[in-house]
Short mmCIF file of C-alpha atoms in Angstrom, two decimals:
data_model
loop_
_atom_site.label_atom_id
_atom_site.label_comp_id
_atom_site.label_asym_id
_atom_site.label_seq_id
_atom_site.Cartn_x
_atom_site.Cartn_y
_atom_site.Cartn_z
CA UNK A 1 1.24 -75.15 -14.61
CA UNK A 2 -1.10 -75.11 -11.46
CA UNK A 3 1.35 -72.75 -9.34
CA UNK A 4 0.86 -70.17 -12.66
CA UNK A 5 -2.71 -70.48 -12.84
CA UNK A 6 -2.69 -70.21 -9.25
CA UNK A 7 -1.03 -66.62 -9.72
CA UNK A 8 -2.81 -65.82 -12.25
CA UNK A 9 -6.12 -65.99 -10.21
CA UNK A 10 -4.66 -64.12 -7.39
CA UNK A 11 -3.64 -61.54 -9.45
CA UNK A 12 -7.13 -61.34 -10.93
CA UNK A 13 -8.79 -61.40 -7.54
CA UNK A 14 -6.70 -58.61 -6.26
CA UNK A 15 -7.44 -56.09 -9.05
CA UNK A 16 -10.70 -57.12 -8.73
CA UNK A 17 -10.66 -55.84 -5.56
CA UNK A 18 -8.68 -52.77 -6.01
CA UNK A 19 -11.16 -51.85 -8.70
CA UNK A 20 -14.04 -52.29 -6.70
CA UNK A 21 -12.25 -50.28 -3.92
CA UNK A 22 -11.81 -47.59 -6.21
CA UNK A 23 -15.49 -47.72 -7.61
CA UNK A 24 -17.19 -47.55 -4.01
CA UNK A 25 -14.65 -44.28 -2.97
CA UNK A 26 -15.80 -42.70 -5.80
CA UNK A 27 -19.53 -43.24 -4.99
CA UNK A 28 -18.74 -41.82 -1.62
CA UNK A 29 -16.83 -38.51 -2.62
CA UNK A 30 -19.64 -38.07 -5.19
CA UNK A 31 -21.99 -38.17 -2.51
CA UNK A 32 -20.07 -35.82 -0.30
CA UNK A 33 -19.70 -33.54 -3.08
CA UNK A 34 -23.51 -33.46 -3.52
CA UNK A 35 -24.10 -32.80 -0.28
CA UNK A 36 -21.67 -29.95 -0.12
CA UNK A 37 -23.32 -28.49 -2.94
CA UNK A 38 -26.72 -28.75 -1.69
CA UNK A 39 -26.13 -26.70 1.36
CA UNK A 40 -23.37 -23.93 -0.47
CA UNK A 41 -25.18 -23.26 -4.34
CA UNK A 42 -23.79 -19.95 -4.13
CA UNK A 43 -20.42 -22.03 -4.93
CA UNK A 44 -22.34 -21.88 -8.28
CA UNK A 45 -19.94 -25.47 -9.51
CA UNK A 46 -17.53 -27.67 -8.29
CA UNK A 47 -15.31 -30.02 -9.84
CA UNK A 48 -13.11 -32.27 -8.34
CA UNK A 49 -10.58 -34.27 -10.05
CA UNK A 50 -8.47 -37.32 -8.46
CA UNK A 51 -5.32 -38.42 -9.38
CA UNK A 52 -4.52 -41.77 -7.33
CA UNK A 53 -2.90 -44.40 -9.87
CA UNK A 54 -1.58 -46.72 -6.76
CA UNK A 55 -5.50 -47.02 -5.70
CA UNK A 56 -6.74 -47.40 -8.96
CA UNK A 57 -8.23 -43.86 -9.28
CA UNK A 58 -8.68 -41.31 -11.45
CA UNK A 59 -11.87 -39.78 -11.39
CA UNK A 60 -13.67 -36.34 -12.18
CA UNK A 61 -16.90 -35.45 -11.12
CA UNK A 62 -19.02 -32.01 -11.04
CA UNK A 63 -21.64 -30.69 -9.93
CA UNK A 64 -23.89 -27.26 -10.60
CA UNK A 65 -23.44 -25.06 -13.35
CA UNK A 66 -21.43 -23.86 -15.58
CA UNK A 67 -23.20 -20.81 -16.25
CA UNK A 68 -25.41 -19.59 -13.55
CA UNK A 69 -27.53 -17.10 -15.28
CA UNK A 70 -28.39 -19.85 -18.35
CA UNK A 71 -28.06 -22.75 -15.61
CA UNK A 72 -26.61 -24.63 -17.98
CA UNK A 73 -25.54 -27.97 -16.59
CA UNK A 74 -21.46 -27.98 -15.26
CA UNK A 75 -19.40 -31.26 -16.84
CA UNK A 76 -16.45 -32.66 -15.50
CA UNK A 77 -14.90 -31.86 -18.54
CA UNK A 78 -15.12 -28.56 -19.01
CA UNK A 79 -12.00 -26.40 -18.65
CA UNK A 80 -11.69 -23.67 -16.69
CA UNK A 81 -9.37 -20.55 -16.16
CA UNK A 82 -6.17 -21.45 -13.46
CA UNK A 83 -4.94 -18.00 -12.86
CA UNK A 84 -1.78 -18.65 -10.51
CA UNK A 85 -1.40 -22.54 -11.07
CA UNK A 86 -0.09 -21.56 -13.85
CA UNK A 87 3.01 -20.33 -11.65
CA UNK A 88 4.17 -24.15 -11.06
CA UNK A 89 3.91 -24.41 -14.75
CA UNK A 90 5.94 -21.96 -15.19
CA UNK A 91 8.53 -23.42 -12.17
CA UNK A 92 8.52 -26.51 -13.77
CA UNK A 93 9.37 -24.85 -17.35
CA UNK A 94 12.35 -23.02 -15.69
CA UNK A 95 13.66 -26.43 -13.69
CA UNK A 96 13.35 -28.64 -17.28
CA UNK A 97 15.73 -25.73 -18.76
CA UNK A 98 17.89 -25.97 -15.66
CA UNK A 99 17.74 -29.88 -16.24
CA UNK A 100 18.90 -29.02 -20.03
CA UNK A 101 21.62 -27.00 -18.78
CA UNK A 102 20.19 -23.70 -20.11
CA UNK A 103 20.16 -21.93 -17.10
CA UNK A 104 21.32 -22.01 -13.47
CA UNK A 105 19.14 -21.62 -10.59
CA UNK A 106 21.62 -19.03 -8.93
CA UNK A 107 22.25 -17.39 -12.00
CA UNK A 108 21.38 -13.39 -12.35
CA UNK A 109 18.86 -12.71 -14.01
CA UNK A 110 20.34 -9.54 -16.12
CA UNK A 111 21.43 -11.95 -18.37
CA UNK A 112 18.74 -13.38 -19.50
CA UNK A 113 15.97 -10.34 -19.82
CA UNK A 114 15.68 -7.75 -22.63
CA UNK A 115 17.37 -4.52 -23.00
CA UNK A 116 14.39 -2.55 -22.06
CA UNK A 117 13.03 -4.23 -19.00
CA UNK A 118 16.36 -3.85 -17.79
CA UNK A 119 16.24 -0.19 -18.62
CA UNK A 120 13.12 0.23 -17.28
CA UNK A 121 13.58 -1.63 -13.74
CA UNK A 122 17.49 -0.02 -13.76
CA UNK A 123 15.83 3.52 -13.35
CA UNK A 124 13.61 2.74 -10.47
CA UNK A 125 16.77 1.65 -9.03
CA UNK A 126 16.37 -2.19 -9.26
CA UNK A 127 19.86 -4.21 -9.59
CA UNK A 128 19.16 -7.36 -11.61
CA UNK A 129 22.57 -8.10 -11.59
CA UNK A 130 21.83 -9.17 -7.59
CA UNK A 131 18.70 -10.68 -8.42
CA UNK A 132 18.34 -14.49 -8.90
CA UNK A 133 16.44 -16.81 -10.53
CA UNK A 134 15.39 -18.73 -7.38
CA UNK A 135 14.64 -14.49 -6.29
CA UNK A 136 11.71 -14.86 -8.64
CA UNK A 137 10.68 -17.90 -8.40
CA UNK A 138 9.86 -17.67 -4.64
CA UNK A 139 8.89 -14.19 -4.49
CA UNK A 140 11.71 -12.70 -2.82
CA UNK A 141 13.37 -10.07 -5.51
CA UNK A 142 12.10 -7.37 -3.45
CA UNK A 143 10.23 -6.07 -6.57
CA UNK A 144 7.14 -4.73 -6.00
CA UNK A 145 3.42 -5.59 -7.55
CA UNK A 146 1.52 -3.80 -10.00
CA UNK A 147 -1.49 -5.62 -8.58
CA UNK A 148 -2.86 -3.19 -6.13
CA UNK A 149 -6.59 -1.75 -5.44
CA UNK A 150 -6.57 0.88 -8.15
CA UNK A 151 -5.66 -1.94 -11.18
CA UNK A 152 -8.68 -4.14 -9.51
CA UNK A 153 -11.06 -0.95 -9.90
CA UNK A 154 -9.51 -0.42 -13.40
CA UNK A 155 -10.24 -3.89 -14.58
CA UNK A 156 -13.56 -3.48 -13.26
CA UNK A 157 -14.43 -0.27 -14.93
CA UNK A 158 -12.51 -1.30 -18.26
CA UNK A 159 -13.01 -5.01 -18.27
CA UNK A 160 -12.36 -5.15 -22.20
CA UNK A 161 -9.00 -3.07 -21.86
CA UNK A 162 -6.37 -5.12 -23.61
CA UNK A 163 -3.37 -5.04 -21.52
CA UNK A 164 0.36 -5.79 -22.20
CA UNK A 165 3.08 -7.51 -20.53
CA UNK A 166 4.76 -4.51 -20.94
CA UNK A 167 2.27 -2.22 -19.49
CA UNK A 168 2.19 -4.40 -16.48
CA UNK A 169 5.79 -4.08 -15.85
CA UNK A 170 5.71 -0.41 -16.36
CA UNK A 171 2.94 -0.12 -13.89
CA UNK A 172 5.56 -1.93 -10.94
CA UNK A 173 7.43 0.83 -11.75
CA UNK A 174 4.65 3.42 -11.72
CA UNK A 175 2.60 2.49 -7.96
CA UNK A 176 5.25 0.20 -5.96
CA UNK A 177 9.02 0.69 -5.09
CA UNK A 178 11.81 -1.63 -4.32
CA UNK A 179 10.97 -3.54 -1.07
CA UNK A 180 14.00 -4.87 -0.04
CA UNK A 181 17.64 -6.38 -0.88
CA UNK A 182 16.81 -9.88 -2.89
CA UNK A 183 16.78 -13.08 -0.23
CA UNK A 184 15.29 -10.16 2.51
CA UNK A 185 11.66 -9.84 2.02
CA UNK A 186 8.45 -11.99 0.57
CA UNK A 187 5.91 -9.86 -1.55
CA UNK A 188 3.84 -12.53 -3.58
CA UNK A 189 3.57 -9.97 -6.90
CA UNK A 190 2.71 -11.64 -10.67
CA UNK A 191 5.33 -9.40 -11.99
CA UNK A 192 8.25 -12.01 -10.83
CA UNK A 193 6.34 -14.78 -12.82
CA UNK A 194 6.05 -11.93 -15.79
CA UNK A 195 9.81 -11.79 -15.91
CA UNK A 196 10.26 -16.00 -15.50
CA UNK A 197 8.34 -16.03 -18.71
CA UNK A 198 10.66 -13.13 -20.82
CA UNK A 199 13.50 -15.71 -19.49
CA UNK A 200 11.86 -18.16 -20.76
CA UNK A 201 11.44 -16.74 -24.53
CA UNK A 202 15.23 -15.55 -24.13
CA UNK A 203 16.06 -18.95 -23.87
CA UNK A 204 13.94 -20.67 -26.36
CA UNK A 205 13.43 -18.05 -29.11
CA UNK A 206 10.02 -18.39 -28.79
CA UNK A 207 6.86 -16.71 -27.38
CA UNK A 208 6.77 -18.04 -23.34
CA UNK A 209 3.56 -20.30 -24.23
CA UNK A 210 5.30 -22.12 -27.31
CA UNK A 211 8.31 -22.17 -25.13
CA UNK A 212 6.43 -23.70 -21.95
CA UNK A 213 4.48 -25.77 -24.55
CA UNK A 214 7.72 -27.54 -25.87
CA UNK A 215 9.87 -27.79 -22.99
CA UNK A 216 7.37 -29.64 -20.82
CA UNK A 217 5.88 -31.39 -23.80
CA UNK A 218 2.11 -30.83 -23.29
CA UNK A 219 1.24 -33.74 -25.42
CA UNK A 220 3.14 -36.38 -24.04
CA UNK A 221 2.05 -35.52 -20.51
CA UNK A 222 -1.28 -35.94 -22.00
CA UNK A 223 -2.33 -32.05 -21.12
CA UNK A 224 -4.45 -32.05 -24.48
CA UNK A 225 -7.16 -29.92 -22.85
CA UNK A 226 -4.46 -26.95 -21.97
CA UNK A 227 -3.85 -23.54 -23.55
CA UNK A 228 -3.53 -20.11 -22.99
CA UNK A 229 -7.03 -17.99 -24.37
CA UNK A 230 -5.97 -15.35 -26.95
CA UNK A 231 -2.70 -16.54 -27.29
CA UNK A 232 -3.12 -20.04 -28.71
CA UNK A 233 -6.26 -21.30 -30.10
CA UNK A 234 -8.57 -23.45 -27.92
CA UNK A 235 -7.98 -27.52 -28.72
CA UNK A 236 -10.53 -28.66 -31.41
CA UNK A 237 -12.07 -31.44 -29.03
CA UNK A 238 -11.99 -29.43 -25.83
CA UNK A 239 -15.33 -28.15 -24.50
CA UNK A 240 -16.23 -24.69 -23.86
CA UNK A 241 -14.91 -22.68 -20.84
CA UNK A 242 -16.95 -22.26 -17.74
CA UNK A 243 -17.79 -19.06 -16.17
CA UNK A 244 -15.87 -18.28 -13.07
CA UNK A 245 -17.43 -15.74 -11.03
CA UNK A 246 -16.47 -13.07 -7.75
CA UNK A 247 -19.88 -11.89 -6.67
CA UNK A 248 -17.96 -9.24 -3.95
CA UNK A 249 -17.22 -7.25 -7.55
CA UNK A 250 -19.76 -8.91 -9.54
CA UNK A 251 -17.09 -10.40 -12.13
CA UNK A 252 -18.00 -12.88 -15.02
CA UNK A 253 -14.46 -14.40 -16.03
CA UNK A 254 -16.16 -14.81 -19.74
CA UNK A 255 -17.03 -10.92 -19.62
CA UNK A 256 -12.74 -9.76 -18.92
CA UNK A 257 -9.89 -9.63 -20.89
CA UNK A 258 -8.06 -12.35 -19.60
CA UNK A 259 -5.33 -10.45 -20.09
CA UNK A 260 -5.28 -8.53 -16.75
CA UNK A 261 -4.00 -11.44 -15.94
CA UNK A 262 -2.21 -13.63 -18.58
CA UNK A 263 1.12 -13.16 -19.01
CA UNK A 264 2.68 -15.96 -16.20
CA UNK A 265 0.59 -15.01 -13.51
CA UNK A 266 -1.97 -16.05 -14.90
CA UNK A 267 -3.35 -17.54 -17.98
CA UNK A 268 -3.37 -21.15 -18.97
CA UNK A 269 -7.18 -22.59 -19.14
CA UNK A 270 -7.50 -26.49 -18.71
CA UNK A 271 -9.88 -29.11 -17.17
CA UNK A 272 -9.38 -29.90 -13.49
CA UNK A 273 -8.35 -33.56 -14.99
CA UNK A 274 -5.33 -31.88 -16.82
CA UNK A 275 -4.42 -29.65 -13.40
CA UNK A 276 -4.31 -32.89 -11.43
CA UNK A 277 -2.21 -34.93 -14.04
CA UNK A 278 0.33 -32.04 -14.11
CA UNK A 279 0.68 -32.19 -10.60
CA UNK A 280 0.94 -36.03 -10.43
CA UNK A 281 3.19 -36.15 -13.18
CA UNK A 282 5.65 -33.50 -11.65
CA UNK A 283 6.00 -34.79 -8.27
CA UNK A 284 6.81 -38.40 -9.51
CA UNK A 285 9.61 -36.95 -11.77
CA UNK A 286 7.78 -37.82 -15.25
CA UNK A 287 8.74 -34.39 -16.04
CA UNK A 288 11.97 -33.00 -14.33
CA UNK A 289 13.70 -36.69 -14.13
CA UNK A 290 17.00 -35.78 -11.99
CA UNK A 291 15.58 -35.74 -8.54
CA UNK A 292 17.98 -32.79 -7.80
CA UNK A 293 16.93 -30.71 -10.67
CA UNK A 294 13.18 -31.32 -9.12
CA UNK A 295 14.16 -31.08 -5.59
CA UNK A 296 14.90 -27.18 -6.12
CA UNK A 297 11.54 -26.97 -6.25
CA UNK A 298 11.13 -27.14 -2.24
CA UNK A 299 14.03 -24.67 -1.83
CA UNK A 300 13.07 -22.37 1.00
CA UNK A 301 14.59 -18.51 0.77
CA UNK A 302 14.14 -17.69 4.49
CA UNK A 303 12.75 -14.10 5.13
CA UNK A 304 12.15 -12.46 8.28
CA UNK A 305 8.31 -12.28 7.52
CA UNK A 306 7.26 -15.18 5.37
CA UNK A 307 3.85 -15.61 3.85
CA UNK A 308 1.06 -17.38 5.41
CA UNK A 309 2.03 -20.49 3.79
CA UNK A 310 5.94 -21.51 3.34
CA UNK A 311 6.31 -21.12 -0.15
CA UNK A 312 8.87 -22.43 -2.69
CA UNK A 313 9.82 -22.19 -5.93
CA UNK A 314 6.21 -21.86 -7.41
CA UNK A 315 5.12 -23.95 -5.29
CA UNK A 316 3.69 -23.67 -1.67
CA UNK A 317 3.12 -25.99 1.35
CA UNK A 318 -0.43 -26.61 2.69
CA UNK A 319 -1.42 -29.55 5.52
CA UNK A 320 -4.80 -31.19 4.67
CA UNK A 321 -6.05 -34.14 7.55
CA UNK A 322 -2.64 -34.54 8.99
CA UNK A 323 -0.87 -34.68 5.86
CA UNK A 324 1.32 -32.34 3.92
CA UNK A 325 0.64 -31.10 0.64
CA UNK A 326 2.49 -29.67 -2.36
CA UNK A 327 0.69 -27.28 -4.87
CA UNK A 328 -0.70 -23.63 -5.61
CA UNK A 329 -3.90 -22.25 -5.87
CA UNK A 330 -5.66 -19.59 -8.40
CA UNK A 331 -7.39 -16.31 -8.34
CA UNK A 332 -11.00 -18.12 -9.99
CA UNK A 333 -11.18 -20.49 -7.01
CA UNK A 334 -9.04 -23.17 -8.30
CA UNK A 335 -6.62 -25.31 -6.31
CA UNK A 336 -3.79 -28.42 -6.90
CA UNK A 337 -2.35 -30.04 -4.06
CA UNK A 338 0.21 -32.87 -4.14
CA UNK A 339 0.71 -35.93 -1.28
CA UNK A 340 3.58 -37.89 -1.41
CA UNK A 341 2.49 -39.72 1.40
CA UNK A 342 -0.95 -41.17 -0.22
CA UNK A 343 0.45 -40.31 -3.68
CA UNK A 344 -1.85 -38.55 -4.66
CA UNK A 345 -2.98 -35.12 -6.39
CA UNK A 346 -6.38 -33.55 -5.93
CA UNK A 347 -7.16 -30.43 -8.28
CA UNK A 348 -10.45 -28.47 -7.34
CA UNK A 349 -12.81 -25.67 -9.22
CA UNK A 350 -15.24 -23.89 -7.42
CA UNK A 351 -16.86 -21.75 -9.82
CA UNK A 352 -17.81 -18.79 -7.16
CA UNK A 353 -14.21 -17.48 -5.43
CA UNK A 354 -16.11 -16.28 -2.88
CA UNK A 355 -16.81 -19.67 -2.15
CA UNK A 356 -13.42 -21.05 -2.47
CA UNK A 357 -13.20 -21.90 1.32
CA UNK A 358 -14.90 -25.05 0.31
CA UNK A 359 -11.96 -26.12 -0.92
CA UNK A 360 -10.56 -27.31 2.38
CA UNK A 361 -13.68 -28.85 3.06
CA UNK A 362 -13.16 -31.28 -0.27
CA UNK A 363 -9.85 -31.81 -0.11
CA UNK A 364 -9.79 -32.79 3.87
CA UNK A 365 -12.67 -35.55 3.40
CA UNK A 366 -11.07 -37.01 0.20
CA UNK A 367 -8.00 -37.66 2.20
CA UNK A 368 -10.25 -39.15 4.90
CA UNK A 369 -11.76 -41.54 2.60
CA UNK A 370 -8.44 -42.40 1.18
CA UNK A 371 -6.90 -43.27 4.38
CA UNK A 372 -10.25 -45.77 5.58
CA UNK A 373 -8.77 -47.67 2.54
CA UNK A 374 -7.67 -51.02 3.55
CA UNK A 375 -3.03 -51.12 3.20
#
């Protein structure tokens, strides 16, 4: 009886500690972050959110505004526009089909897109019947973008225009040509995600967001704060999105169309919280289980000129303080990374992309405090 009373203590004595831990690193990264914000309030907001389960942590914290012309206080919990995180979203919709056996990583992707996107690619001279799956996912089809200067001036002049998928794919067709033989060159173009998601409702019989929604099971990842504006409706409970700005062209995210960019590019909304569980949740295999479904995710399609970054399959590799990350960052400033090594994911908003530099800044110091932790 003494020896269990004994362990019972200890055990009580070391979450004790573990708590306490956690309680004085997040006083400390809530101090950094205010001091980062004090000297950069042209960053308009920041949130933070940590993911850390091992350490006892899982904390979100903000700071500035939400809405810089109102100054209406920023809150933690406020969701916020992830442009191109959606594209791991999106990986890890096509890998849980893979893991279904729906699909095939190698497979062409002719089969699996409608008749008139292949029409429409077929007489610019594309061959989807060479182009992969894994092509698209790491940006290496050779197809080029219909993001270019002139649609940025377009969506600046029009910023109400209601675009299609379908106009977007017709404009790759319209301002860019084929780059390359698949597997040859990288060109990081939203149009690769844009056909991943018309896979993705050719496999599920559903519209890509219902189909993302119920393969990766939103609600029992606890992603209750996720959705994609004007295509689903926002979650009863879930705040109000912030404003995400870009001073250089004097852009209010609240005063676009989201749909310039919406359509797997772009598109989901969600609190930083949500971002950071995703991320946690993938890269411990709570959502692709067979680690060799997930492991495609790091598969590396070597071209002569890579990006800046090596880049996966929706993913790409960043190091942060000596440590390599896993994640993917978004047009409005936003950023996920992933370390196995502390396990743990760190999701960031700055409000101001201009700003979005900062982001290093964050994520390097939370790593530093994470490491001063005692083993």
């Amino acid at each position: 009886m003494k020896k269990v009373f004994l362990s019972i203590i200890i055990v009580f004595t070391i979450c004790s500690f573990q708590k306490n831990e956690a309680q004085v690193l997040e006083k400390n990264i809530e101090k950094f972050i205010d001091s980062l914000y004090i000297k950069n309030k042209n960053s308009v907001g920041i949130i933070i959110h940590i993911e850390s389960p091992k350490i006892g942590l899982s904390h979100s914290y903000a700071v500035g505004y939400s809405d810089k012309n109102k100054r209406q206080k920023l809150e933690a919990n406020q969701p916020g526009l992830i442009a191109s995180n959606i594209k791991t979203f999106v990986s890890a919709t096509i890998l849980e089909l893979i893991e279904n056996k729906k699909l095939k990583i190698d497979q062409s992707i002719d089969q699996f897109l409608s008749n008139n996107t292949l029409k429409l690619f077929k007489s610019d001279g594309y061959r989807f019947e060479k182009i992969k799956v894994f092509h698209l996912l790491s940006h290496t089809s050779g197809i080029g973008s219909y993001v270019d200067d002139g649609y940025i001036d377009f969506v600046n002049k029009n910023p109400n225009y209601r675009w299609t998928r379908k106009e977007q794919l017709e404009r790759t067709i319209e301002v860019s040509d084929l780059l390359g033989e698949p597997g040859a060159v990288f060109k990081y173009a939203d149009v690769n995600y844009l056909l991943l998601t018309e896979i993705i409702e050719q496999i599920t019989g559903k519209p890509f967001y219902e189909g993302m929604r119920e393969t990766l099971n939103y609600k029992n990842l606890d992603l209750l704060d996720l959705w994609m504006p004007t295509l689903e409706n926002k979650p009863i409970k879930t705040p109000e999105l912030i404003h995400q700005y870009w001073d250089t062209y004097g852009w209010d995210s609240k005063k676009i169309d989201i749909s310039w960019d919406l359509y797997g590019g772009g598109g989901i909304a969600c609190t930083a919280e949500n971002l950071s569980k995703f991320a946690y949740q993938l890269f411990n295999y709570k959502i692709i289980q067979e680690k060799v479904v997930l492991d495609l995710i790091y598969k590396d399609v070597k071209v002569e000129k890579p990006w800046v970054h090596p880049y996966y399959m929706g993913i790409y590799e960043e190091e942060y303080s000596n440590l390599k990350g896993y994640g993917h960052g978004g047009f409005w400033g936003t950023k996920v990374i992933y370390f196995s090594e502390i396990d743990t994911s760190i999701a960031i908003y700055i409000l101001e992309r201009d700003q979005k530099d900062l982001q290093k800044i964050i994520i390097n110091r939370i790593i530093d405090f994470i490491k001063k932790l005692p083993n």
